[in-house]
PDB file of C-alpha atoms and ligand atoms in Angstrom:
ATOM      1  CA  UNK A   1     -47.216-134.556 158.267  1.00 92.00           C
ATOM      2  CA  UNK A   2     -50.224-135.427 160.261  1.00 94.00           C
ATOM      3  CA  UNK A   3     -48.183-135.018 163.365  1.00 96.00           C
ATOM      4  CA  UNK A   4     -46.986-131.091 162.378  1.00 96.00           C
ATOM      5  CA  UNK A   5     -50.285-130.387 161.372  1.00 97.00           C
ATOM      6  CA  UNK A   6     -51.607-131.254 164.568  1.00 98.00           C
ATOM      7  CA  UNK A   7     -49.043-129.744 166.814  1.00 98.00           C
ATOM      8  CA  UNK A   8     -49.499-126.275 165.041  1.00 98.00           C
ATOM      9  CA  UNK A   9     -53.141-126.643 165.401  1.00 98.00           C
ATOM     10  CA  UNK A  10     -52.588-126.896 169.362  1.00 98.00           C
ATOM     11  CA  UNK A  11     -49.645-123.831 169.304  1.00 98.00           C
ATOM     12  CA  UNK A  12     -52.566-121.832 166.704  1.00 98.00           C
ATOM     13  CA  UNK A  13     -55.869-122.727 169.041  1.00 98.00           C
ATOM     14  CA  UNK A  14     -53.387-121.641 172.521  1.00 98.00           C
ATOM     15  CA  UNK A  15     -53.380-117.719 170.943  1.00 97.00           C
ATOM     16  CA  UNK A  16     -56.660-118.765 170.368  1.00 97.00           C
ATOM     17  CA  UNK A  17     -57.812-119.728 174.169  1.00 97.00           C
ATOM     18  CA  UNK A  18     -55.345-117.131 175.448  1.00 96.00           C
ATOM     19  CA  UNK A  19     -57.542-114.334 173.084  1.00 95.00           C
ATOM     20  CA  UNK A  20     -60.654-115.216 174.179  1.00 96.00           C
ATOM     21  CA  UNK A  21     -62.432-113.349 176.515  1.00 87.00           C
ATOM     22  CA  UNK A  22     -59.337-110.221 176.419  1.00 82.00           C
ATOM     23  CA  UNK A  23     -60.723-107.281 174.936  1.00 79.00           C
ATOM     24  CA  UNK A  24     -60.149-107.551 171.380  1.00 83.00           C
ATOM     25  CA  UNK A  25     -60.377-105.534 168.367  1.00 81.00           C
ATOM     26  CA  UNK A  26     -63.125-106.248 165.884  1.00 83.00           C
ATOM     27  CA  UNK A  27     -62.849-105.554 162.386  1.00 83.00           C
ATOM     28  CA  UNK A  28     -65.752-105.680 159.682  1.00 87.00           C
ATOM     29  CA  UNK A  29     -63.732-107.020 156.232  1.00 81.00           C
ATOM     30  CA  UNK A  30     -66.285-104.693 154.373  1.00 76.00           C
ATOM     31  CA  UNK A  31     -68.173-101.771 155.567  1.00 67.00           C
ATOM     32  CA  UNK A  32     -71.493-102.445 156.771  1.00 66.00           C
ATOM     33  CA  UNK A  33     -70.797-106.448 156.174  1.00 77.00           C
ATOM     34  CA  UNK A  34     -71.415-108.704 159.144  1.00 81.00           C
ATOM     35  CA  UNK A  35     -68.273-110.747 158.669  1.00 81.00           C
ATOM     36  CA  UNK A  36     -65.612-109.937 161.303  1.00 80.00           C
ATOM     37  CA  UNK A  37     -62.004-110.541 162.208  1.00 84.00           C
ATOM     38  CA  UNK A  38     -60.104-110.112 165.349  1.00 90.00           C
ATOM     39  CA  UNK A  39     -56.621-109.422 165.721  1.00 93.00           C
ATOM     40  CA  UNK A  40     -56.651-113.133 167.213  1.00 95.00           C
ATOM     41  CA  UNK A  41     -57.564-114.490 163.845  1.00 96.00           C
ATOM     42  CA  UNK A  42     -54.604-113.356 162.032  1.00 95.00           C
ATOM     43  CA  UNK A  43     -52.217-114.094 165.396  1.00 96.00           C
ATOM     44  CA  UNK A  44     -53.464-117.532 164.973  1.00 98.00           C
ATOM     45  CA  UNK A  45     -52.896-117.546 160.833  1.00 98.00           C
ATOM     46  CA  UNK A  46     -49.627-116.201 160.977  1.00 98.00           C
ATOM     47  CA  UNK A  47     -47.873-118.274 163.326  1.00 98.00           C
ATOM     48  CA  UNK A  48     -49.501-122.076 160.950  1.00 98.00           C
ATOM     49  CA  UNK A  49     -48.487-120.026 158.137  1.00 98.00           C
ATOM     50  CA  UNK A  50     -44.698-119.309 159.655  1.00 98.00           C
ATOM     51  CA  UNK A  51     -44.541-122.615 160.426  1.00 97.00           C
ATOM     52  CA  UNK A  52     -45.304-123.819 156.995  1.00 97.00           C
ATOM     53  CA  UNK A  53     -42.902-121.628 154.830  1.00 97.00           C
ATOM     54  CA  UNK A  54     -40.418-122.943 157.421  1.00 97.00           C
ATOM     55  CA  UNK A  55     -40.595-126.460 157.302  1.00 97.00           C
ATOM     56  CA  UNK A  56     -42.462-126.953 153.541  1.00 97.00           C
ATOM     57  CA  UNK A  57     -41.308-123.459 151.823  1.00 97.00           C
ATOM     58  CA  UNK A  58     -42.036-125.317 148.761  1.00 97.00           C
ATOM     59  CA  UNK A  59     -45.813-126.019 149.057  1.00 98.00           C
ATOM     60  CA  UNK A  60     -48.488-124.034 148.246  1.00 98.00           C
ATOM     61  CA  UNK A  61     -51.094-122.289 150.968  1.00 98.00           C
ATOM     62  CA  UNK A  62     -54.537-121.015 150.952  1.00 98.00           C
ATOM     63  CA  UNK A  63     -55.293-119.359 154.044  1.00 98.00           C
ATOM     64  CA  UNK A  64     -58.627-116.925 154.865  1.00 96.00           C
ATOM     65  CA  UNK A  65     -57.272-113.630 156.089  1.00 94.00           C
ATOM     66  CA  UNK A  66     -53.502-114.218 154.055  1.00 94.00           C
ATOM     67  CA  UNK A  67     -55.072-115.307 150.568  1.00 93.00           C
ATOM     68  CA  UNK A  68     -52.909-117.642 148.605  1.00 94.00           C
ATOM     69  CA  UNK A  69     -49.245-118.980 147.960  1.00 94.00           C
ATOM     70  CA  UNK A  70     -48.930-120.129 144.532  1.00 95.00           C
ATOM     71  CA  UNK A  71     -45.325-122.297 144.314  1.00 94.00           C
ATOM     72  CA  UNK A  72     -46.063-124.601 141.994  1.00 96.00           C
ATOM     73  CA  UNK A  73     -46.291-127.312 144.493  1.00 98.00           C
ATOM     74  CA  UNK A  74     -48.490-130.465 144.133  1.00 98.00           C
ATOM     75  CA  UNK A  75     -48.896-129.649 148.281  1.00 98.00           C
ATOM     76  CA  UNK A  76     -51.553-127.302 149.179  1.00 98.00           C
ATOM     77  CA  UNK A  77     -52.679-126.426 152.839  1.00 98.00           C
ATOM     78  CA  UNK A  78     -56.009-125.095 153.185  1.00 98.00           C
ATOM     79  CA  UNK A  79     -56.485-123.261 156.665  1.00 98.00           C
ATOM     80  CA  UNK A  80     -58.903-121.548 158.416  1.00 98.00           C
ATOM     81  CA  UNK A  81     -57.200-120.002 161.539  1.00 98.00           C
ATOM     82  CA  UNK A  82     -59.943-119.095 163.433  1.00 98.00           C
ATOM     83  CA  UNK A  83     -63.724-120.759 162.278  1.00 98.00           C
ATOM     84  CA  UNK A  84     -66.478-119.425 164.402  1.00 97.00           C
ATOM     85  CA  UNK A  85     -64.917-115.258 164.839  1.00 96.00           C
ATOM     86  CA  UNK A  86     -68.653-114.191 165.559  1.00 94.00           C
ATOM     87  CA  UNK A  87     -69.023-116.875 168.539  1.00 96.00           C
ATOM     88  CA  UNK A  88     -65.513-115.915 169.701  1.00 96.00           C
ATOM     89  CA  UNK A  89     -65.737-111.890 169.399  1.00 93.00           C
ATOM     90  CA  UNK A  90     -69.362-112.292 171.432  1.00 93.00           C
ATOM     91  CA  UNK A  91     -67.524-114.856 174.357  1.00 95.00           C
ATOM     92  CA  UNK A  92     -69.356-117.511 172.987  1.00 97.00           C
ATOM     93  CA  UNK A  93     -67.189-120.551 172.932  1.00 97.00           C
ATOM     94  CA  UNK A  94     -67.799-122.401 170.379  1.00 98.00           C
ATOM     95  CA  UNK A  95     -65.287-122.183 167.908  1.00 98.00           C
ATOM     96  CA  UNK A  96     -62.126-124.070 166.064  1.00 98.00           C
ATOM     97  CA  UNK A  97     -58.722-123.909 164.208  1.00 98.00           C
ATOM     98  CA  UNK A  98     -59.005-126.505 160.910  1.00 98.00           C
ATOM     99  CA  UNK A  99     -55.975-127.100 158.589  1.00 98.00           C
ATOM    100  CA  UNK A 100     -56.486-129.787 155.550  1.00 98.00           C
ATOM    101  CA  UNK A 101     -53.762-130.741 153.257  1.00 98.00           C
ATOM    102  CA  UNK A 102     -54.191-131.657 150.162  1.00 98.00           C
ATOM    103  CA  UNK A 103     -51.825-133.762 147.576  1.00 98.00           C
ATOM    104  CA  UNK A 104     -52.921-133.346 143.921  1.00 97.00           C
ATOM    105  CA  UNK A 105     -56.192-131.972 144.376  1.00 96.00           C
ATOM    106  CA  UNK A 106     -57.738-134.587 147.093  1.00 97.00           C
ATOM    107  CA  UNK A 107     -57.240-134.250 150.655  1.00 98.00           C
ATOM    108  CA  UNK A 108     -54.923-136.176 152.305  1.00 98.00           C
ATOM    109  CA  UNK A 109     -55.159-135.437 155.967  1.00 98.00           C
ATOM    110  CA  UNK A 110     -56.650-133.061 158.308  1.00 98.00           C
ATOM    111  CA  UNK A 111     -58.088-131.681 161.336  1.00 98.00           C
ATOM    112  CA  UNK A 112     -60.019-129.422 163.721  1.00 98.00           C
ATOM    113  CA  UNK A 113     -59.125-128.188 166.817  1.00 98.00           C
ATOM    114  CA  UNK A 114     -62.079-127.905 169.098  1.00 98.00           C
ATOM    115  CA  UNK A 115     -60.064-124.990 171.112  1.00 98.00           C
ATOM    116  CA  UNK A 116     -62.441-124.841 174.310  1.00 98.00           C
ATOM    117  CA  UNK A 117     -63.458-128.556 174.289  1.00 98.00           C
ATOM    118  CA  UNK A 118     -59.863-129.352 173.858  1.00 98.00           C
ATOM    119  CA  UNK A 119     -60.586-131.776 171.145  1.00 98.00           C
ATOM    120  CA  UNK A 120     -58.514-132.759 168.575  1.00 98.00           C
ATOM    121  CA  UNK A 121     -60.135-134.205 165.320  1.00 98.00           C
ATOM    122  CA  UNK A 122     -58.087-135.907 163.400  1.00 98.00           C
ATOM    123  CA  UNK A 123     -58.493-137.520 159.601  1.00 98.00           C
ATOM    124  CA  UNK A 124     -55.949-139.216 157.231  1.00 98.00           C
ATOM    125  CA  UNK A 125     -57.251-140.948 153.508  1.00 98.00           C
ATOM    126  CA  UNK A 126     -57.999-144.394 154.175  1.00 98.00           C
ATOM    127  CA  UNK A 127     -57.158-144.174 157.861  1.00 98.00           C
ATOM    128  CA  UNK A 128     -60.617-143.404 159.974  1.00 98.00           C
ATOM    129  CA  UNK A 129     -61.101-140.615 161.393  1.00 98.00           C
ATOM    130  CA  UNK A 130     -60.501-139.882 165.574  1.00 98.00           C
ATOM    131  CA  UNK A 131     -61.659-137.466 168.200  1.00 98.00           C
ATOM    132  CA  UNK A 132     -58.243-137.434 170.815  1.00 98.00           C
ATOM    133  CA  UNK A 133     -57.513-140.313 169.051  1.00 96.00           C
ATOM    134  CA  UNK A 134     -60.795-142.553 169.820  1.00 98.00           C
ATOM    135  CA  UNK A 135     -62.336-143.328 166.471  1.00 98.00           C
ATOM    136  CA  UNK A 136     -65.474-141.920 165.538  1.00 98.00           C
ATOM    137  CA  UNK A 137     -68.192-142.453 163.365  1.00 98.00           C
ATOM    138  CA  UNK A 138     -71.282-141.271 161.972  1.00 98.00           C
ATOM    139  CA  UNK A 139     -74.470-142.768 163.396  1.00 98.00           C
ATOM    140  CA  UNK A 140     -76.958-144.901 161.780  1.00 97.00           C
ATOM    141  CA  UNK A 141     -80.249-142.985 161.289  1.00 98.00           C
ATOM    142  CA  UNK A 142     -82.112-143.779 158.390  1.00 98.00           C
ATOM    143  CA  UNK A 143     -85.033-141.106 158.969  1.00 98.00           C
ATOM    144  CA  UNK A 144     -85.098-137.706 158.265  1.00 98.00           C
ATOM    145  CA  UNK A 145     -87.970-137.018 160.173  1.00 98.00           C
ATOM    146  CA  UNK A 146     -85.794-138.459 163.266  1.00 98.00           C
ATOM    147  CA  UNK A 147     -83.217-136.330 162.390  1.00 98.00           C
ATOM    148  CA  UNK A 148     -80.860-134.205 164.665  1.00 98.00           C
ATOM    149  CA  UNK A 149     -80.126-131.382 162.122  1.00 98.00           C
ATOM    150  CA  UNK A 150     -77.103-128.192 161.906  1.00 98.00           C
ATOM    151  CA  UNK A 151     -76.860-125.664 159.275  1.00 98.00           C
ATOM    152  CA  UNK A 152     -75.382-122.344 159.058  1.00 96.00           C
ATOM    153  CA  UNK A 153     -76.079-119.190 157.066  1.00 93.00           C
ATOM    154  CA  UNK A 154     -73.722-116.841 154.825  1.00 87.00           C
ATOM    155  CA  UNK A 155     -73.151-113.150 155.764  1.00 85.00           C
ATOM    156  CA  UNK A 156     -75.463-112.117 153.189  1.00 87.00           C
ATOM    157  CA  UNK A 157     -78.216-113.852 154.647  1.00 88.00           C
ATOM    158  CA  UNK A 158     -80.640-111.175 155.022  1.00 87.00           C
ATOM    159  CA  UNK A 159     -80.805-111.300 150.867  1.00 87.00           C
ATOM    160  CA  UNK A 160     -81.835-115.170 151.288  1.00 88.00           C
ATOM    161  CA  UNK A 161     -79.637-116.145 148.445  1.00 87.00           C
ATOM    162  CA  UNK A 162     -80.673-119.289 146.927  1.00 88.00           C
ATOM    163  CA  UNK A 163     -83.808-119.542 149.040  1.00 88.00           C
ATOM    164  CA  UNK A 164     -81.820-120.153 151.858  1.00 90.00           C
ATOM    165  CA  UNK A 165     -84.375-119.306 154.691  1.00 94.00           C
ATOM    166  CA  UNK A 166     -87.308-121.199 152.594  1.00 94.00           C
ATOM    167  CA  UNK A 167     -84.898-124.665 152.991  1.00 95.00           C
ATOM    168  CA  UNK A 168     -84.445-124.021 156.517  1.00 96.00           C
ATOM    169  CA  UNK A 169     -87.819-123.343 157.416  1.00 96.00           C
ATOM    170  CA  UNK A 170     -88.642-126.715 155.432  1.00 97.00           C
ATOM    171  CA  UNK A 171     -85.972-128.452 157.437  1.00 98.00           C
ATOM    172  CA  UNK A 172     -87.236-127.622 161.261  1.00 98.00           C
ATOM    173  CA  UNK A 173     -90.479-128.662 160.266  1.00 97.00           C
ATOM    174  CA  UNK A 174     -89.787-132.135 158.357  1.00 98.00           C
ATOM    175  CA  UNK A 175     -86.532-133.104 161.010  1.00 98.00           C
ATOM    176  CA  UNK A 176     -86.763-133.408 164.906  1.00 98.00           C
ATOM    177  CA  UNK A 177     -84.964-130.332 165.201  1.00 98.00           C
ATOM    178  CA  UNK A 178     -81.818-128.355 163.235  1.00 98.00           C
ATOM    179  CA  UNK A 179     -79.005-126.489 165.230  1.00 98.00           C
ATOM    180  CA  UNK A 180     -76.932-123.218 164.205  1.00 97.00           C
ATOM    181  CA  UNK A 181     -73.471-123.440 165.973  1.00 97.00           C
ATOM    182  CA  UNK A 182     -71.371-120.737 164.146  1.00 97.00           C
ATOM    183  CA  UNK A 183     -68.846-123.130 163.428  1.00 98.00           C
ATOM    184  CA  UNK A 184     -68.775-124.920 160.015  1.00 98.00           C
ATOM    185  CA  UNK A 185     -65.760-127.064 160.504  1.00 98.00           C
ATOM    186  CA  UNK A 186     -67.816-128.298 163.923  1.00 98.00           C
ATOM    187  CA  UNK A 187     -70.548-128.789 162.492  1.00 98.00           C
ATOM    188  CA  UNK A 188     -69.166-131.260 159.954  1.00 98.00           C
ATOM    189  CA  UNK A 189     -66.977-132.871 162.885  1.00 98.00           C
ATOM    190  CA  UNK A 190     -70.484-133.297 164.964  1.00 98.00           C
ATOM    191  CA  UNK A 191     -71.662-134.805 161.436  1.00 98.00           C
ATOM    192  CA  UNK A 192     -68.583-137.111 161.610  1.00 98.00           C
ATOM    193  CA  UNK A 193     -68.486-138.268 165.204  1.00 98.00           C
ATOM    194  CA  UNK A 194     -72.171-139.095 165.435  1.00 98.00           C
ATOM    195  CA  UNK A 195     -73.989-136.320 167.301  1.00 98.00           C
ATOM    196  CA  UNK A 196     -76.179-134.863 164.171  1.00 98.00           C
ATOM    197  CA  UNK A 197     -77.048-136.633 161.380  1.00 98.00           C
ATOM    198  CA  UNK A 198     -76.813-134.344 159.056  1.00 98.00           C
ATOM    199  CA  UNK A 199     -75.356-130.648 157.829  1.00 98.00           C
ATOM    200  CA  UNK A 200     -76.035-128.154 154.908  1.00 98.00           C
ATOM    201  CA  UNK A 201     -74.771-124.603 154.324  1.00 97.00           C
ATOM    202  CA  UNK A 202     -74.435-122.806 150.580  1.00 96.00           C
ATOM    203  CA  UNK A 203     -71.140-120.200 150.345  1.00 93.00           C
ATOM    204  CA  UNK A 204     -69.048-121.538 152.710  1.00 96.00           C
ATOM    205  CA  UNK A 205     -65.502-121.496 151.527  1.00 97.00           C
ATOM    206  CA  UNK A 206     -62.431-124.123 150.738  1.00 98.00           C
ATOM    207  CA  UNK A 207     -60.809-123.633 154.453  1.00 98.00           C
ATOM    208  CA  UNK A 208     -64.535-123.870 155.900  1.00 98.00           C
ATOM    209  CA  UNK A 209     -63.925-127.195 154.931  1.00 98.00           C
ATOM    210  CA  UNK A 210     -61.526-128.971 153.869  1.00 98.00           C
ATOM    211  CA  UNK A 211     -60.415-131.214 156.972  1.00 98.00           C
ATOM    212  CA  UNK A 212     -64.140-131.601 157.911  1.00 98.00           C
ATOM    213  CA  UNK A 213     -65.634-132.873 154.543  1.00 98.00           C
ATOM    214  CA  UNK A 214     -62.506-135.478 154.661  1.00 98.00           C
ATOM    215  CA  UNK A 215     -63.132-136.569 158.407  1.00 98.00           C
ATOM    216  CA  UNK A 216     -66.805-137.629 157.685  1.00 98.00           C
ATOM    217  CA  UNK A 217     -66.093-139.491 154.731  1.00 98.00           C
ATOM    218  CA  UNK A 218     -63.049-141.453 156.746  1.00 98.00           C
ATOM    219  CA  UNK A 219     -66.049-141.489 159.881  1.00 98.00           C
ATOM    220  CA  UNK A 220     -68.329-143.784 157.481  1.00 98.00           C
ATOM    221  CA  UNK A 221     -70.906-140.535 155.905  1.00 98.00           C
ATOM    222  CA  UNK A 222     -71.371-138.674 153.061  1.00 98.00           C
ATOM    223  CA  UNK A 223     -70.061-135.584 151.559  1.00 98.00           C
ATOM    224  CA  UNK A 224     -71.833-134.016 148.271  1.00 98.00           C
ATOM    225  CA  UNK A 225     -72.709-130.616 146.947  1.00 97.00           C
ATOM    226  CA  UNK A 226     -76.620-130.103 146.284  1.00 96.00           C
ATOM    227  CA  UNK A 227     -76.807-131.825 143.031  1.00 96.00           C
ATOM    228  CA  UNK A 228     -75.418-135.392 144.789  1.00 97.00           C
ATOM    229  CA  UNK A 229     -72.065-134.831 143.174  1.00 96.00           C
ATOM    230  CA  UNK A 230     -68.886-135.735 145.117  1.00 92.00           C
ATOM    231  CA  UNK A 231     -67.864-132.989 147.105  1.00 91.00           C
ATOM    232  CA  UNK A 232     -64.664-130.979 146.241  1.00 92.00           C
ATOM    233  CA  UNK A 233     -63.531-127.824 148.601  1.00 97.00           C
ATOM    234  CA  UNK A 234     -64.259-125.432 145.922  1.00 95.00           C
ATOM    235  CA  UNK A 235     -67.759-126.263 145.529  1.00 94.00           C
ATOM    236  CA  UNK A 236     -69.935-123.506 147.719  1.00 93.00           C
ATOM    237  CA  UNK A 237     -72.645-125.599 148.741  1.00 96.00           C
ATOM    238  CA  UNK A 238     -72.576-128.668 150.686  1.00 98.00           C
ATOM    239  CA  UNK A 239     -74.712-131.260 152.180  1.00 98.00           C
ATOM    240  CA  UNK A 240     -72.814-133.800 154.381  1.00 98.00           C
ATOM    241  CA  UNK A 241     -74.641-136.730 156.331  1.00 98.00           C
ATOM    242  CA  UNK A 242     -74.207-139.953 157.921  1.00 98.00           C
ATOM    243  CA  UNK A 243     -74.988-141.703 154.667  1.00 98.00           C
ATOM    244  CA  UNK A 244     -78.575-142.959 155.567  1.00 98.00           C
ATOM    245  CA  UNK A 245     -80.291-139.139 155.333  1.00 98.00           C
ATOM    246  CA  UNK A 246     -78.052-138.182 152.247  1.00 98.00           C
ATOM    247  CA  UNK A 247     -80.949-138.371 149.769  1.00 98.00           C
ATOM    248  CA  UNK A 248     -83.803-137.626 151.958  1.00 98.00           C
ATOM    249  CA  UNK A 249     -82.018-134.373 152.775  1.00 98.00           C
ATOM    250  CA  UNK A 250     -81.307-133.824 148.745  1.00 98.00           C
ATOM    251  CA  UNK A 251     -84.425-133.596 148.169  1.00 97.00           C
ATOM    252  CA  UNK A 252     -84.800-130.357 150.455  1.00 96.00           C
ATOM    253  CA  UNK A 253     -81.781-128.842 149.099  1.00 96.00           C
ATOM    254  CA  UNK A 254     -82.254-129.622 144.965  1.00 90.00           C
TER     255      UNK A 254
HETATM  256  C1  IPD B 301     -68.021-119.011 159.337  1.00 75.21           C
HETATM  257  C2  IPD B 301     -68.532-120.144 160.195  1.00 75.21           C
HETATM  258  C3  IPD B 301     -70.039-120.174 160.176  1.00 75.21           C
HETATM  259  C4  IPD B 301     -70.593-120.256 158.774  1.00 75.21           C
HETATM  260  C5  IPD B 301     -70.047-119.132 157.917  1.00 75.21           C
HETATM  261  C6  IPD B 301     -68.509-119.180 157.930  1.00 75.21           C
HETATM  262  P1  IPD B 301     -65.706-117.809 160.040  1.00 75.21           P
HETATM  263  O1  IPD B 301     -66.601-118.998 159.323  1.00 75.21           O
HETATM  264  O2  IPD B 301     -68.042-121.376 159.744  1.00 75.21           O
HETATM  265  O3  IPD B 301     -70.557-121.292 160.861  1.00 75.21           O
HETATM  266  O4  IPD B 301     -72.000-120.172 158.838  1.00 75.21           O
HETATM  267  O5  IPD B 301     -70.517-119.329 156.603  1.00 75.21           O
HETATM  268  O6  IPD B 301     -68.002-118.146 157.131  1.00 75.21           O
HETATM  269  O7  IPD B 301     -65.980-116.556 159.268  1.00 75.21           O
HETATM  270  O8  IPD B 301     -66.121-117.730 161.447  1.00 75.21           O
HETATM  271  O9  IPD B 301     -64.320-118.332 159.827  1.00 75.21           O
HETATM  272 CA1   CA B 302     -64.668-120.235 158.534  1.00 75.21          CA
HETATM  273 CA1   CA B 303     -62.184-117.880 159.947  1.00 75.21          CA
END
C-alpha cells in the first residue's frame, strides 16, 4: 500500500508542478476568509481520490476540498491534495501533497511529497521513517533556548484565538529563532528529518497531518496535543518535537 500511496503522490504533486506558476484561478472557500483554493487543488484531489475508489472502493476517505466517504471500512485515507495553496497561488514554492492511511484508528503509513524539492517522505508503523529513501531522524537538542523553531497560524488569526500571537511572541524571544513556512505537513517533516527542533500550530486539521505526526514519531520525536496527551489527527492543536524540547516547549503552549 505504501508503494500506491507513493506513486499517486508523485502523479498528484506532477498537476501540482505543472500548475504552478500558470495563471490560476483563486477561490476564497468563504467570503472575505483568507483561506484559498485553486483549481490545482482539486485537479490534484481528484485524480488520489480516483485512484482510490478504483483500486480500494471499499475504504473509507477524508479528503479537504471532497469531504468524506463513509463505507464502513476499517481503512481510512486522510489526504490533503495540495498543503501550502497560499505559498503556491503567490509563486512561492514551498508547498506539498500528504496522504496518511490509517487502519483502525492509528496510522499505518504515510507521506509527503515535497513537490518542488522533489522529496519524497516516507513513514510506515514500526518501520523508520525516510526522505528518498535515506532514513531520517530528529536531532538531539536538549535546549529550548538553542532551539530552531516553525509554527504556523489559522485563517482566523487576526482574532488571536487561543492567545495565539501572545505564544508566538513568547517563543521568538525564549528560542534562537521560529520559522513560518506555510506548509504544515513540512513543517512536521523538517521536525522529523532534523532541521527544526520543534513545531506548534492550534486548528490545523486531520489531513494537515496525518502522515507528518506519524513520520516524526517513526524519525525518533514526539507528537502530543498541548496538554502532553498522545496525539490523534482529530485533535486541533499540536506540538511535535524531537523529544528533548517536548516539555520545555509545553510549558509555552499549556
Ligand atoms: C495550511 C498550511 C499552513 C497552516 C494552515 C493550513 P492549506 O494548509 O498547512 O501552514 O498554517 O493552518 O490550513 O490550506 O494550505 O492546505
Ligand atoms: Ca493543509
Ligand atoms: Ca490543502
Amino acid at each position: 500500500m505504501l508503494n500506491d500511496i507513493i506513486n499517486i503522490s508523485l502523479e498528484a504533486g506532477k498537476i501540482v508542478r505543472e500548475g504552478f506558476g500558470s495563471r490560476i484561478e483563486i477561490e476564497l472557500k468563504k467570503q472575505n476568509d483568507k483561506n484559498l483554493v485553486t483549481q490545482i487543488d482539486k485537479a490534484s484531489e481528484l485524480a488520489i481520490t480516483d485512484f482510490i475508489k478504483k483500486k480500494y472502493p471499499s475504504h473509507n476517505i477524508l479528503a479537504e476540498e471532497s469531504g468524506e466517504l463513509n463505507n464502513n471500512s476499517e481503512y481510512l485515507w486522510v489526504i490533503d491534495p495540495l498543503d501550502g495553496t497560499t505559498n503556491f497561488a503567490h509563486g512561492l514554492p514551498i508547498f506539498a501533497v500528504t496522504i496518511g492511511l490509517q487502519k483502525n484508528g492509528e496510522t499505518i503509513c504515510g507521506v509527503v511529497y515535497d513537490v518542488m524539492n522533489d522529496v519524497m517522505f516516507t513513514a510506515e508503523k514500526g518501520g523508520g521513517a525516510f526522505a528518498n529513501s535515506k532514513k531520517i531522524s530528529v536531532n538531539e537538542n536538549n535546549m529550548l533556548s538553542q532551539s530552531f523553531l516553525v509554527t504556523g497560524f489559522p485563517y482566523n488569526i487576526s482574532d488571536n484565538p487561543d492567545g495565539a500571537l501572545d505564544k508566538f511572541v513568547e517563543l521568538v524571544k525564549a528560542s534562537r529563532a521560529v520559522r513560518r513556512l506555510g506548509s504544515a505537513a513540512l513543517d512536521l517533516c523538517y521536525v522529523a528529518n532534523g532541521i527544526f527542533d520543534g513545531f506548534w500550530e492550534i486548528n490545523l486539521q486531520p489531513w494537515d497531518m496525518c502522515a507528518g505526526i506519524l513520520l516524526i514519531e517513526e524519525a525518533g520525536g514526539m507528537v502530543t496535543d498541548f496538554k502532553g496527551n498522545r496525539m490523534n489527527i482529530f485533535s486541533p492543536k499540536v506540538c511535535a518535537t524531537n523529544g528533548k524540547i517536548h516539555q520545555q516547549l509545553l510549558e509555552f503552549l499549556k
